[in-house]
CSV table of N, CA and C in Angstrom, one decimal:
chain,number,residue,atom,x,y,z
A,108,MET,N,0.8,-1.2,0.0
A,108,MET,CA,0.0,0.0,0.0
A,108,MET,C,0.9,1.2,0.0
A,109,THR,N,0.7,2.1,-0.9
A,109,THR,CA,1.4,3.4,-1.0
A,109,THR,C,0.6,4.5,-0.4
A,110,ILE,N,1.3,5.2,0.5
A,110,ILE,CA,0.6,6.3,1.2
A,110,ILE,C,1.1,7.6,0.6
A,111,LYS,N,0.1,8.4,0.2
A,111,LYS,CA,0.5,9.7,-0.4
A,111,LYS,C,1.0,10.7,0.6
A,112,HIS,N,2.1,11.4,0.1
A,112,HIS,CA,2.7,12.4,1.0
A,112,HIS,C,3.3,13.5,0.1
A,113,ASN,N,3.7,14.6,0.7
A,113,ASN,CA,4.3,15.7,-0.1
A,113,ASN,C,5.8,15.9,0.4
A,114,ILE,N,6.4,14.9,0.9
A,114,ILE,CA,7.8,15.1,1.4
A,114,ILE,C,8.8,14.8,0.2
A,115,ASP,N,9.6,15.8,0.0
A,115,ASP,CA,10.7,15.7,-1.0
A,115,ASP,C,11.9,15.0,-0.3
A,116,PHE,N,12.1,13.7,-0.6
A,116,PHE,CA,13.2,13.0,0.0
A,116,PHE,C,14.5,13.6,-0.2
A,117,GLN,N,14.7,14.3,-1.3
A,117,GLN,CA,16.0,14.9,-1.5
A,117,GLN,C,16.4,16.0,-0.5
A,118,LYS,N,15.3,16.6,0.0
A,118,LYS,CA,15.5,17.8,1.0
A,118,LYS,C,15.0,17.4,2.4
A,119,ALA,N,14.6,16.2,2.6
A,119,ALA,CA,13.9,15.9,3.9
A,119,ALA,C,14.9,15.7,5.0
A,120,SER,N,14.4,16.0,6.2
A,120,SER,CA,15.2,15.7,7.5
A,120,SER,C,14.3,14.9,8.4
A,121,PHE,N,14.8,14.4,9.5
A,121,PHE,CA,14.0,13.6,10.4
A,121,PHE,C,12.8,14.4,10.9
A,122,LYS,N,12.9,15.7,11.0
A,122,LYS,CA,11.8,16.6,11.5
A,122,LYS,C,10.6,16.5,10.6
A,123,ASP,N,10.8,16.2,9.3
A,123,ASP,CA,9.7,16.2,8.4
A,123,ASP,C,8.7,15.0,8.6
A,124,PHE,N,9.2,14.0,9.4
A,124,PHE,CA,8.3,12.8,9.6
A,124,PHE,C,7.6,12.9,11.0
A,125,GLU,N,7.8,13.9,11.8
A,125,GLU,CA,7.2,14.0,13.1
A,125,GLU,C,5.7,14.1,13.0
A,126,ARG,N,5.3,15.0,12.2
A,126,ARG,CA,3.8,15.3,12.1
A,126,ARG,C,3.4,15.4,10.6
A,127,ILE,N,2.8,14.4,10.1
A,127,ILE,CA,2.3,14.5,8.7
A,127,ILE,C,0.8,14.5,8.9
A,128,PRO,N,0.1,15.6,8.5
A,128,PRO,CA,-1.3,15.7,8.7
A,128,PRO,C,-2.1,14.5,8.2
A,129,ASP,N,-3.1,14.1,9.0
A,129,ASP,CA,-4.0,13.0,8.7
A,129,ASP,C,-3.4,11.6,8.7
A,130,LEU,N,-2.2,11.5,9.1
A,130,LEU,CA,-1.6,10.1,9.2
A,130,LEU,C,-1.3,9.8,10.6
A,131,ASN,N,-1.5,8.5,10.9
A,131,ASN,CA,-1.1,8.0,12.3
A,131,ASN,C,0.3,7.6,12.3
A,132,ALA,N,0.8,7.2,13.5
A,132,ALA,CA,2.2,6.9,13.7
A,132,ALA,C,2.7,5.7,12.7
A,133,PHE,N,1.8,4.8,12.5
A,133,PHE,CA,2.2,3.6,11.7
A,133,PHE,C,2.4,4.1,10.2
A,134,GLN,N,1.5,4.9,9.8
A,134,GLN,CA,1.6,5.4,8.4
A,134,GLN,C,2.8,6.3,8.2
A,135,ARG,N,3.1,7.1,9.2
A,135,ARG,CA,4.3,8.0,9.1
A,135,ARG,C,5.6,7.1,9.1
A,136,ALA,N,5.5,6.0,9.9
A,136,ALA,CA,6.6,5.1,9.9
A,136,ALA,C,6.8,4.4,8.6
A,137,GLU,N,5.8,4.1,7.9
A,137,GLU,CA,5.9,3.5,6.6
A,137,GLU,C,6.5,4.5,5.6
A,138,ILE,N,6.2,5.8,5.7
A,138,ILE,CA,6.8,6.8,4.8
A,138,ILE,C,8.2,6.9,5.2
A,139,PHE,N,8.5,6.9,6.5
A,139,PHE,CA,9.9,7.0,6.9
A,139,PHE,C,10.8,5.8,6.4
A,140,LYS,N,10.2,4.7,6.3
A,140,LYS,CA,10.9,3.5,5.8
A,140,LYS,C,11.1,3.7,4.3
A,141,ASP,N,10.2,4.3,3.6
A,141,ASP,CA,10.4,4.6,2.2
A,141,ASP,C,11.6,5.6,2.0
A,142,PHE,N,11.7,6.5,3.0
A,142,PHE,CA,12.7,7.5,3.0
A,142,PHE,C,14.1,6.8,3.2
A,143,THR,N,14.2,6.0,4.2
A,143,THR,CA,15.4,5.3,4.5
A,143,THR,C,15.8,4.4,3.4
A,144,ASP,N,14.9,3.8,2.7
A,144,ASP,CA,15.2,2.9,1.5
A,144,ASP,C,15.8,3.8,0.4
A,145,TYR,N,15.2,5.0,0.2
A,145,TYR,CA,15.7,6.0,-0.8
A,145,TYR,C,17.1,6.4,-0.4
A,146,MET,N,17.3,6.7,0.9
A,146,MET,CA,18.7,7.2,1.3
A,146,MET,C,19.7,6.1,1.1
A,147,GLU,N,19.4,4.8,1.3
A,147,GLU,CA,20.3,3.7,1.1
A,147,GLU,C,20.7,3.6,-0.3
A,148,VAL,N,19.7,3.7,-1.2
A,148,VAL,CA,19.9,3.6,-2.6
A,148,VAL,C,20.8,4.7,-3.1
A,149,GLN,N,20.7,5.9,-2.5
A,149,GLN,CA,21.5,7.0,-2.9
A,149,GLN,C,22.9,7.0,-2.3
A,150,GLY,N,23.1,6.0,-1.4
A,150,GLY,CA,24.4,5.9,-0.7
A,150,GLY,C,24.6,7.0,0.4
A,151,HIS,N,23.5,7.4,1.0
A,151,HIS,CA,23.6,8.4,2.0
A,151,HIS,C,23.2,8.0,3.4
A,152,MET,N,23.3,6.7,3.7
A,152,MET,CA,22.9,6.2,5.0
A,152,MET,C,24.1,6.5,6.0
A,153,ASN,N,23.7,6.8,7.2
A,153,ASN,CA,24.8,7.1,8.2
A,153,ASN,C,25.4,5.8,8.7
A,154,TYR,N,26.6,5.8,9.0
A,154,TYR,CA,27.3,4.7,9.6
A,154,TYR,C,28.5,5.2,10.4
A,155,ARG,N,29.0,4.3,11.2
A,155,ARG,CA,30.1,4.7,12.1
A,155,ARG,C,31.4,4.2,11.6
A,156,PHE,N,32.4,5.1,11.7
A,156,PHE,CA,33.8,4.7,11.4
A,156,PHE,C,34.4,3.9,12.6
A,157,VAL,N,35.2,3.0,12.3
A,157,VAL,CA,35.9,2.3,13.3
A,157,VAL,C,37.4,2.8,13.3
A,158,THR,N,37.9,3.2,14.5
A,158,THR,CA,39.2,3.6,14.6
A,158,THR,C,40.1,2.6,15.2
A,159,SER,N,41.3,2.5,14.8
A,159,SER,CA,42.2,1.5,15.4
A,159,SER,C,43.4,2.1,16.2
A,160,ASN,N,43.4,3.4,16.3
A,160,ASN,CA,44.6,4.0,17.1
A,160,ASN,C,44.2,5.1,18.1
A,161,GLY,N,43.0,5.1,18.5
A,161,GLY,CA,42.5,6.0,19.5
A,161,GLY,C,42.3,7.4,18.9
A,162,CYS,N,42.3,8.4,19.8
A,162,CYS,CA,42.0,9.8,19.5
A,162,CYS,C,43.3,10.5,19.2
A,163,GLY,N,43.2,11.4,18.2
A,163,GLY,CA,44.4,12.2,17.9
A,163,GLY,C,44.1,13.0,16.6
A,164,PRO,N,45.1,13.8,16.2
A,164,PRO,CA,44.9,14.7,15.0
A,164,PRO,C,44.9,13.8,13.7
A,165,GLU,N,45.5,12.7,13.8
A,165,GLU,CA,45.5,11.7,12.6
A,165,GLU,C,45.0,10.4,13.2
A,166,MET,N,44.1,9.7,12.4
A,166,MET,CA,43.6,8.5,12.8
A,166,MET,C,43.5,7.5,11.7
A,167,TRP,N,43.6,6.2,12.0
A,167,TRP,CA,43.4,5.1,11.1
A,167,TRP,C,42.0,4.7,11.2
A,168,VAL,N,41.2,4.8,10.1
A,168,VAL,CA,39.8,4.5,10.2
A,168,VAL,C,39.4,3.5,9.1
A,169,SER,N,38.4,2.7,9.4
A,169,SER,CA,37.8,1.8,8.4
A,169,SER,C,36.2,2.0,8.5
A,170,SER,N,35.5,1.6,7.5
A,170,SER,CA,34.1,1.8,7.5
A,170,SER,C,33.5,0.5,6.8
A,171,PRO,N,32.2,0.4,6.8
A,171,PRO,CA,31.6,-0.7,6.1
A,171,PRO,C,31.9,-0.8,4.6
A,172,PHE,N,32.3,0.4,4.1
A,172,PHE,CA,32.6,0.5,2.6
A,172,PHE,C,34.1,0.4,2.3
A,173,GLN,N,34.9,0.5,3.4
A,173,GLN,CA,36.4,0.4,3.2
A,173,GLN,C,36.9,-0.3,4.4
A,174,ILE,N,37.1,-1.6,4.2
A,174,ILE,CA,37.6,-2.5,5.3
A,174,ILE,C,39.0,-2.2,5.7
A,175,GLU,N,39.9,-2.0,4.7
A,175,GLU,CA,41.3,-1.7,5.0
A,175,GLU,C,41.4,-0.3,5.6
A,176,PRO,N,42.0,-0.2,6.8
A,176,PRO,CA,42.1,1.1,7.5
A,176,PRO,C,42.9,2.1,6.6
A,177,LYS,N,42.4,3.4,6.7
A,177,LYS,CA,43.0,4.5,5.9
A,177,LYS,C,43.4,5.6,6.9
A,178,LYS,N,44.5,6.2,6.7
A,178,LYS,CA,45.0,7.3,7.5
A,178,LYS,C,44.3,8.5,7.1
A,179,CYS,N,43.7,9.2,8.1
A,179,CYS,CA,42.9,10.4,7.9
A,179,CYS,C,43.2,11.5,8.9
A,180,VAL,N,43.0,12.7,8.5
A,180,VAL,CA,43.1,13.8,9.4
A,180,VAL,C,41.7,13.9,10.2
A,181,SER,N,41.8,13.9,11.5
A,181,SER,CA,40.6,14.0,12.3
A,181,SER,C,40.2,15.4,12.5
A,182,LEU,N,39.0,15.7,12.1
A,182,LEU,CA,38.4,17.1,12.3
A,182,LEU,C,37.4,17.1,13.4
A,183,VAL,N,37.3,16.0,14.2
A,183,VAL,CA,36.3,15.9,15.3
A,183,VAL,C,37.0,15.7,16.6
A,184,SER,N,38.3,15.5,16.6
A,184,SER,CA,39.0,15.2,17.8
A,184,SER,C,39.2,16.4,18.7
A,185,ASN,N,39.2,16.3,20.0
A,185,ASN,CA,39.6,17.4,20.8
A,185,ASN,C,41.0,17.4,21.2
A,186,ASP,N,41.8,16.6,20.5
A,186,ASP,CA,43.2,16.4,20.7
A,186,ASP,C,44.0,16.9,19.5
A,187,TYR,N,43.7,18.2,19.1
A,187,TYR,CA,44.3,18.7,17.9
A,187,TYR,C,45.8,18.7,17.9
A,188,LEU,N,46.5,18.9,19.1
A,188,LEU,CA,47.9,19.0,19.2
A,188,LEU,C,48.6,17.7,19.6
A,189,ASN,N,47.8,16.7,19.8
A,189,ASN,CA,48.2,15.3,20.1
A,189,ASN,C,48.9,15.3,21.5
A,190,PHE,N,48.4,16.2,22.4
A,190,PHE,CA,48.9,16.2,23.8
A,190,PHE,C,48.6,14.9,24.6
A,191,THR,N,47.5,14.2,24.2
A,191,THR,CA,47.1,13.0,24.9
A,191,THR,C,48.2,11.9,24.8
A,192,GLN,N,49.1,12.0,23.8
A,192,GLN,CA,50.1,11.1,23.6
A,192,GLN,C,51.5,11.5,24.2
A,193,HIS,N,51.5,12.7,24.7
A,193,HIS,CA,52.8,13.2,25.2
A,193,HIS,C,53.2,12.5,26.5
A,194,PRO,N,54.4,12.1,26.6
A,194,PRO,CA,54.8,11.3,27.8
A,194,PRO,C,54.5,12.0,29.1
A,195,LYS,N,54.7,13.3,29.2
A,195,LYS,CA,54.4,14.0,30.5
A,195,LYS,C,52.9,14.0,30.8
A,196,VAL,N,52.0,14.1,29.8
A,196,VAL,CA,50.6,14.0,30.0
A,196,VAL,C,50.2,12.6,30.5
A,197,LYS,N,50.7,11.6,29.9
A,197,LYS,CA,50.4,10.2,30.3
A,197,LYS,C,50.9,10.0,31.7
A,198,ALA,N,52.1,10.4,32.0
A,198,ALA,CA,52.6,10.2,33.4
A,198,ALA,C,51.8,10.9,34.4
A,199,ALA,N,51.3,12.1,34.1
A,199,ALA,CA,50.5,12.9,35.1
A,199,ALA,C,49.1,12.1,35.2
A,200,ALA,N,48.6,11.6,34.1
A,200,ALA,CA,47.3,10.9,34.2
A,200,ALA,C,47.5,9.6,35.1
A,201,ILE,N,48.6,8.9,34.9
A,201,ILE,CA,48.8,7.7,35.7
A,201,ILE,C,49.0,8.0,37.1
A,202,ALA,N,49.7,9.1,37.4
A,202,ALA,CA,49.9,9.5,38.8
A,202,ALA,C,48.6,9.9,39.4
A,203,GLY,N,47.7,10.6,38.7
A,203,GLY,CA,46.4,11.0,39.2
A,203,GLY,C,45.5,9.8,39.5
A,204,ILE,N,45.6,8.8,38.6
A,204,ILE,CA,44.8,7.6,38.8
A,204,ILE,C,45.3,6.8,40.0
A,205,GLU,N,46.6,6.7,40.2
A,205,GLU,CA,47.2,6.0,41.3
A,205,GLU,C,46.9,6.7,42.6
A,206,LYS,N,46.8,8.0,42.6
A,206,LYS,CA,46.4,8.8,43.8
A,206,LYS,C,44.9,8.8,44.1
A,207,TYR,N,44.1,9.0,43.1
A,207,TYR,CA,42.7,9.3,43.3
A,207,TYR,C,41.8,8.2,42.8
A,208,GLY,N,42.3,7.2,42.0
A,208,GLY,CA,41.4,6.2,41.4
A,208,GLY,C,40.8,6.8,40.1
A,209,THR,N,39.8,6.0,39.6
A,209,THR,CA,39.1,6.5,38.4
A,209,THR,C,37.6,6.6,38.7
A,210,GLY,N,36.9,7.2,37.8
A,210,GLY,CA,35.5,7.4,37.9
A,210,GLY,C,35.0,8.7,37.4
A,211,ALA,N,33.9,8.8,36.8
A,211,ALA,CA,33.4,10.0,36.2
A,211,ALA,C,32.9,11.0,37.3
A,212,GLY,N,32.4,10.4,38.4
A,212,GLY,CA,31.8,11.3,39.4
A,212,GLY,C,30.6,12.0,38.9
A,213,ALA,N,30.3,13.1,39.5
A,213,ALA,CA,29.1,13.9,39.0
A,213,ALA,C,29.5,15.4,39.0
A,214,SER,N,28.7,16.1,38.2
A,214,SER,CA,29.0,17.6,38.1
A,214,SER,C,28.6,18.2,39.4
A,215,PRO,N,29.2,19.4,39.7
A,215,PRO,CA,28.9,20.1,40.9
A,215,PRO,C,27.4,20.4,41.0
A,216,LEU,N,26.7,20.6,39.9
A,216,LEU,CA,25.3,20.9,39.9
A,216,LEU,C,24.5,19.8,40.4
A,217,ILE,N,24.9,18.5,40.1
A,217,ILE,CA,24.1,17.4,40.5
A,217,ILE,C,24.6,16.9,41.9
A,218,GLY,N,25.9,16.8,42.0
A,218,GLY,CA,26.5,16.2,43.2
A,218,GLY,C,26.7,17.2,44.4
A,219,HIS,N,26.6,18.5,44.1
A,219,HIS,CA,26.8,19.6,45.0
A,219,HIS,C,28.2,19.5,45.6
A,220,SER,N,28.7,20.6,45.8
A,220,SER,CA,30.0,20.7,46.5
A,220,SER,C,30.1,21.9,47.3
A,221,ARG,N,30.6,21.7,48.5
A,221,ARG,CA,30.9,22.9,49.4
A,221,ARG,C,32.0,22.5,50.3
A,222,GLN,N,32.6,23.5,50.8
A,222,GLN,CA,33.7,23.3,51.7
A,222,GLN,C,33.1,23.2,53.1
A,223,PHE,N,33.6,22.2,53.9
A,223,PHE,CA,33.3,22.1,55.3
A,223,PHE,C,34.3,22.7,56.1
A,224,LYS,N,34.0,23.3,57.2
A,224,LYS,CA,34.9,24.0,58.1
A,224,LYS,C,35.2,23.1,59.3
């Protein structure tokens, strides 16, 4: 069964499928499935890269379309200067873990912090 809609799949975003007048959730889901099928045929489906060397300014990555790792410049890393690999930074991190242990803890907003006298 084909459901009529006015969504241009070339320009559509996820937001376009939230409320389509006169269609219930199942009908919207069917149109969304048509959209994802269209995106797959166009080669525009999202996928995750797999890295093999951690975070840094350059990374070795592979994807479902390229199994052999490829060296790439990382534009999403917060380690632009590669300081996470510097021996002094690593030594300081190890010393901190040995002294304080590990754990994410909580932000001051959630966990509250105050000095006791």
